[in-house]
CSV table of C-alpha atoms in Angstrom, one decimal:
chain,number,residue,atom,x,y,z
A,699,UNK,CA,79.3,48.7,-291.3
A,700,UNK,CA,79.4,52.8,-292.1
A,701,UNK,CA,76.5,53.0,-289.7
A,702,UNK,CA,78.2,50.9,-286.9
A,703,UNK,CA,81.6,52.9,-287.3
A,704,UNK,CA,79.3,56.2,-286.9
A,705,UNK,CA,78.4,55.5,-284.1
A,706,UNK,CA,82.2,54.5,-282.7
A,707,UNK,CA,83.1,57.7,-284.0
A,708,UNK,CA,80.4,59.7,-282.0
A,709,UNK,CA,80.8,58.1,-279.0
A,710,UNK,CA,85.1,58.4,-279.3
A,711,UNK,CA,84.4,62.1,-280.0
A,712,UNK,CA,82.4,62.7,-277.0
A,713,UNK,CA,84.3,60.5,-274.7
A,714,UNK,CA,88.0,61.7,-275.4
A,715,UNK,CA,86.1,65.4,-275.1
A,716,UNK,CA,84.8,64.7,-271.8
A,717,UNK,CA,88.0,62.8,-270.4
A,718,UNK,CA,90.0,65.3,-271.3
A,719,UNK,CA,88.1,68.2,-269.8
A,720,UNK,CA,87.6,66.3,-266.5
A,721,UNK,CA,91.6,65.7,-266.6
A,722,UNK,CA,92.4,69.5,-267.5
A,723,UNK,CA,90.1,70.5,-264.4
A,724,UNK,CA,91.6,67.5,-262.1
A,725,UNK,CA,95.4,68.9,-262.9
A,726,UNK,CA,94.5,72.6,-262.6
A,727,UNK,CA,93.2,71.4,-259.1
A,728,UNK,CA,96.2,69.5,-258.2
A,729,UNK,CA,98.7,71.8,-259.3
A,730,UNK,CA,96.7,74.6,-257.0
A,731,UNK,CA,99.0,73.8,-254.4
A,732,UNK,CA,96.6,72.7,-252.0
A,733,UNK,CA,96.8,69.5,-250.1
A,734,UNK,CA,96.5,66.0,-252.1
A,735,UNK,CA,94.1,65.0,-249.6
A,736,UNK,CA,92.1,67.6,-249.7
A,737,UNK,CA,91.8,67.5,-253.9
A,738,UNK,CA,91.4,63.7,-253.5
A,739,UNK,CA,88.4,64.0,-251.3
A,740,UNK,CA,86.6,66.4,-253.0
A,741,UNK,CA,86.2,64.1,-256.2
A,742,UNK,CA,84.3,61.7,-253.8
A,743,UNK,CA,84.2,58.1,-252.4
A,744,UNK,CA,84.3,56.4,-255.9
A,745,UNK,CA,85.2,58.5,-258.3
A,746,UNK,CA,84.3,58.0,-262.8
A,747,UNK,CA,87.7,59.9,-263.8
A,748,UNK,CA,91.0,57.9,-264.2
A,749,UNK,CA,93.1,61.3,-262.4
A,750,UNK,CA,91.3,61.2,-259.1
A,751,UNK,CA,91.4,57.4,-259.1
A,752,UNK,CA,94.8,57.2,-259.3
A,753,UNK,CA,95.6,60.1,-257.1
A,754,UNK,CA,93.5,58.5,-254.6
A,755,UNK,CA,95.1,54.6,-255.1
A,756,UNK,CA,98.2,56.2,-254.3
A,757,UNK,CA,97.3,58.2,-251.3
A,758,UNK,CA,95.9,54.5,-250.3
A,759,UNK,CA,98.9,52.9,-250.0
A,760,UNK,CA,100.9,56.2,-248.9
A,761,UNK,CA,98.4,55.8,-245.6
A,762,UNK,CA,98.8,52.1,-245.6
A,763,UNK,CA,102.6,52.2,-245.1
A,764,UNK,CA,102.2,55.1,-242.6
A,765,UNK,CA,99.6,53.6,-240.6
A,766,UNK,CA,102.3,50.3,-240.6
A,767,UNK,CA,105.0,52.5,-238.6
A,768,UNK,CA,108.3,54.5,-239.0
A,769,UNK,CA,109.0,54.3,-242.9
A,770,UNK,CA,112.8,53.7,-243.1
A,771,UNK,CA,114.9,53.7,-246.4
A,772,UNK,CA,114.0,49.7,-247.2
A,773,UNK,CA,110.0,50.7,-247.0
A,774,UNK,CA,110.2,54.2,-248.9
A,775,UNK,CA,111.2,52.2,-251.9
A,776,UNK,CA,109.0,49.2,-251.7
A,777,UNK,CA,106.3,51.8,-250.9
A,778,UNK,CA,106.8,54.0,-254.5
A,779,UNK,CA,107.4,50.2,-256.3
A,780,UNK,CA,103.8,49.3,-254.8
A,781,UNK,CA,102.3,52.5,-256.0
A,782,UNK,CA,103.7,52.3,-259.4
A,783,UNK,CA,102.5,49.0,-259.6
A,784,UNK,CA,98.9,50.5,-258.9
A,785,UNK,CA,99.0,52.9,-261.0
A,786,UNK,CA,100.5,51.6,-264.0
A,787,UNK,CA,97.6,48.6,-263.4
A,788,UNK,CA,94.8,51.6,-263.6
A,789,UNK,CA,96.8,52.9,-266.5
A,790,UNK,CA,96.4,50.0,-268.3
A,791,UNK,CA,92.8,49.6,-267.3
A,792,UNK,CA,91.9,53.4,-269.1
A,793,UNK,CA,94.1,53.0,-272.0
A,794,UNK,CA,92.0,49.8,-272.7
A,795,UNK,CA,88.5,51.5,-272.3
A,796,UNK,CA,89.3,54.3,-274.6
A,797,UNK,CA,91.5,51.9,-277.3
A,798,UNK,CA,88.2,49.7,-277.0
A,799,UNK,CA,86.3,49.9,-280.4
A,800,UNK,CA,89.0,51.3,-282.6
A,801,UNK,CA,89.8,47.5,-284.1
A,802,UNK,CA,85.8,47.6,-285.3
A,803,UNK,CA,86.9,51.3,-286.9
A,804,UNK,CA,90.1,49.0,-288.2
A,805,UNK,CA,88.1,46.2,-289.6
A,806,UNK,CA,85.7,48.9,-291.7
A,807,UNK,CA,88.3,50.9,-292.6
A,808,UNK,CA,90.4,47.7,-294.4
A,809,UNK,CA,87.7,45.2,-295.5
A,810,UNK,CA,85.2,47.9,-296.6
A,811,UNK,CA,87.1,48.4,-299.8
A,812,UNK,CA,87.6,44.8,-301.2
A,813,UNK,CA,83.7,44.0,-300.7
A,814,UNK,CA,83.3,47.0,-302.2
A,815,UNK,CA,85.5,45.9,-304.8
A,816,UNK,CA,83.9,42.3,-304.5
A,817,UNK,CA,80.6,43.8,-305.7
A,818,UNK,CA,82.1,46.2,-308.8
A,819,UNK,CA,83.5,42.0,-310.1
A,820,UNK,CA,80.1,41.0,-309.4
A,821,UNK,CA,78.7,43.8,-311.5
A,822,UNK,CA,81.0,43.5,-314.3
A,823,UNK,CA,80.7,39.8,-314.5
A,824,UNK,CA,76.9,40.4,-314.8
A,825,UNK,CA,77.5,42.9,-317.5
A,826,UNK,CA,79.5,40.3,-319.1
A,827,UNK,CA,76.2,37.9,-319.0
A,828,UNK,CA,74.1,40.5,-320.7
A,829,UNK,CA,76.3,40.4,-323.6
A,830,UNK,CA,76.5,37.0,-324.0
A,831,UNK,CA,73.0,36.6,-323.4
A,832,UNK,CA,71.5,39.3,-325.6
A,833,UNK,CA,75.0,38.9,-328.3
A,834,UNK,CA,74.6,43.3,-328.0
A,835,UNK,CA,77.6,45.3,-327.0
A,836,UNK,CA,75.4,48.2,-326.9
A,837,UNK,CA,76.3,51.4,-323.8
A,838,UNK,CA,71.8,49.9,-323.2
A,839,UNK,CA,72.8,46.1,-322.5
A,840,UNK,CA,76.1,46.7,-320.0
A,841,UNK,CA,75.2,50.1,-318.4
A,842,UNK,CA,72.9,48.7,-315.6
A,843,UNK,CA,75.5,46.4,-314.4
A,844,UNK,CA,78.5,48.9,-314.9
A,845,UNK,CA,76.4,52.0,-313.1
A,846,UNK,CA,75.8,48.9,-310.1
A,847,UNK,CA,79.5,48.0,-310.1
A,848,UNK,CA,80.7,51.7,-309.8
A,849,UNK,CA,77.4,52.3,-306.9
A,850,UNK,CA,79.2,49.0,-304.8
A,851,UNK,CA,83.1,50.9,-305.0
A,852,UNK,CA,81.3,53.9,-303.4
A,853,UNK,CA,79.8,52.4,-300.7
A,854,UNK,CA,82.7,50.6,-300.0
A,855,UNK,CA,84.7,53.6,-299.9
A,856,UNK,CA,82.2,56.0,-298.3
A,857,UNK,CA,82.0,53.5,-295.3
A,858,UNK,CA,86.0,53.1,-295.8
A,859,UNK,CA,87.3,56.3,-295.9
A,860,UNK,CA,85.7,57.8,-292.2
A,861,UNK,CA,86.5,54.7,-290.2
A,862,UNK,CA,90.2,55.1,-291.7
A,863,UNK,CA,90.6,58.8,-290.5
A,864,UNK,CA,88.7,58.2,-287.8
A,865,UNK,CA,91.0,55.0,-286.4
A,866,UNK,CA,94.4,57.2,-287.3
A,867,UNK,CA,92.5,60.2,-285.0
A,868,UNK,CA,91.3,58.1,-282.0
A,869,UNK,CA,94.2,55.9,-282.1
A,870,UNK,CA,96.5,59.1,-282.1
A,871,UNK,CA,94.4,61.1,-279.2
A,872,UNK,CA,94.3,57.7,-277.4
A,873,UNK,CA,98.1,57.5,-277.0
A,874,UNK,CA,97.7,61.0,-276.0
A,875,UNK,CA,95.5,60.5,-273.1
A,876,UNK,CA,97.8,57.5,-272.0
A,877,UNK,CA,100.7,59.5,-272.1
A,878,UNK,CA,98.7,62.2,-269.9
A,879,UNK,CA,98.1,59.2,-267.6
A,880,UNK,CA,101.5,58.3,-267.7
A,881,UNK,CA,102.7,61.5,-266.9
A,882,UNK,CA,100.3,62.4,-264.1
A,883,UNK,CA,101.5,59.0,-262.8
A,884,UNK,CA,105.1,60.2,-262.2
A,885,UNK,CA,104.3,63.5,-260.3
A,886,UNK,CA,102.5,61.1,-257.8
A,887,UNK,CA,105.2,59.2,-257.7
A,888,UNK,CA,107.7,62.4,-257.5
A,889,UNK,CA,105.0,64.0,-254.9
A,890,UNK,CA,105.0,61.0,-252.3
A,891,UNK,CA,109.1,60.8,-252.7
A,892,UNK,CA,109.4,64.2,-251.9
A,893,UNK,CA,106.9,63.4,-248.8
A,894,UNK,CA,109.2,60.8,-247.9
A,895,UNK,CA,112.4,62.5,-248.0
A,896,UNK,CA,110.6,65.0,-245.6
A,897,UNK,CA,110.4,62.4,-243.3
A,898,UNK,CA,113.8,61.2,-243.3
């Protein structure tokens, strides 16, 4: 289990690292003030990042509704409820990828302790047999088992306590990168209004 949430935790540490790099560059980029096009091509036909997938899903249906006609009042608005539709569907797509593997992190961080716990019973009960068994209360008859009961708490723990912090962190920067999401959402939103008013 401590093995398995290691590697959770590396791979969290790198991924959240790298998305959130990528997104810091893909903002700076936007917020150049140079064409959305233009941004949206250069991070290619089929892009890894959630930021260019989105702003290139919206610029979709911004040249689907021009290529349609004259956008009047009626198709401005059904035009920004189909692209927040889009992009609150890739929104929930990347908030599940990154949230994915944090209820493993859960289950280590919660059930860790009680088999920890399970085994310290286990090794007190067996402590208890000595006694009985060899009729010697001696530190030599119950010390085995006690120093085996107190070894099984520490595993416990020491798988425990990083999959706890660890959970509280990713779950944290997770919420984070969704609100990022979020927010990057409603400039494209605000952006293609503000294109549409233009055109009025």
């Amino acid at each position: 289990a401590s093995l398995g949430s290691w590697a959770v935790i590396l791979d969290k540490i790198f991924r959240f690292t790298a998305l959130n790099k990528s997104a810091d560059k893909f903002e700076n980029a936007v917020g150049g003030g140079r064409p959305l096009e233009e941004v949206a091509s250069e991070a290619g036909a089929n892009p890894t990042q959630p930021l260019p997938r989105m702003l290139q899903a919206a610029l979709k249906e911004w040249r689907d509704a021009r290529a349609r006609g004259a956008i009047g009042e009626t198709q401005a608005a059904f035009l920004i409820q189909r692209i927040d539709r889009v992009l609150d569907s890739i929104i929930a797509r990347e908030t599940a990828k990154v949230e994915d593997g944090l209820g493993s992190l859960a289950i280590v961080a919660t059930a860790s302790p009680f088999i920890g716990l399970f085994g310290t019973v286990w090794g007190i009960m067996h402590a208890f047999q000595n006694i009985a068994i060899q009729k010697n209360t001696s530190l030599a008859v119950v010390a085995p088992a006690i120093a085996e009961a107190l070894f099984a708490t520490a595993i416990g723990l020491a798988a425990a306590i990083p999959a706890y912090i660890a959970y509280n962190k990713f779950s944290t920067d997770a919420g984070k990168f969704s609100g990022r999401l979020e927010g990057f959402a409603d400039d494209l939103s605000t952006a293609i209004q503000r294109r549409l008013a233009e055109r009025v």
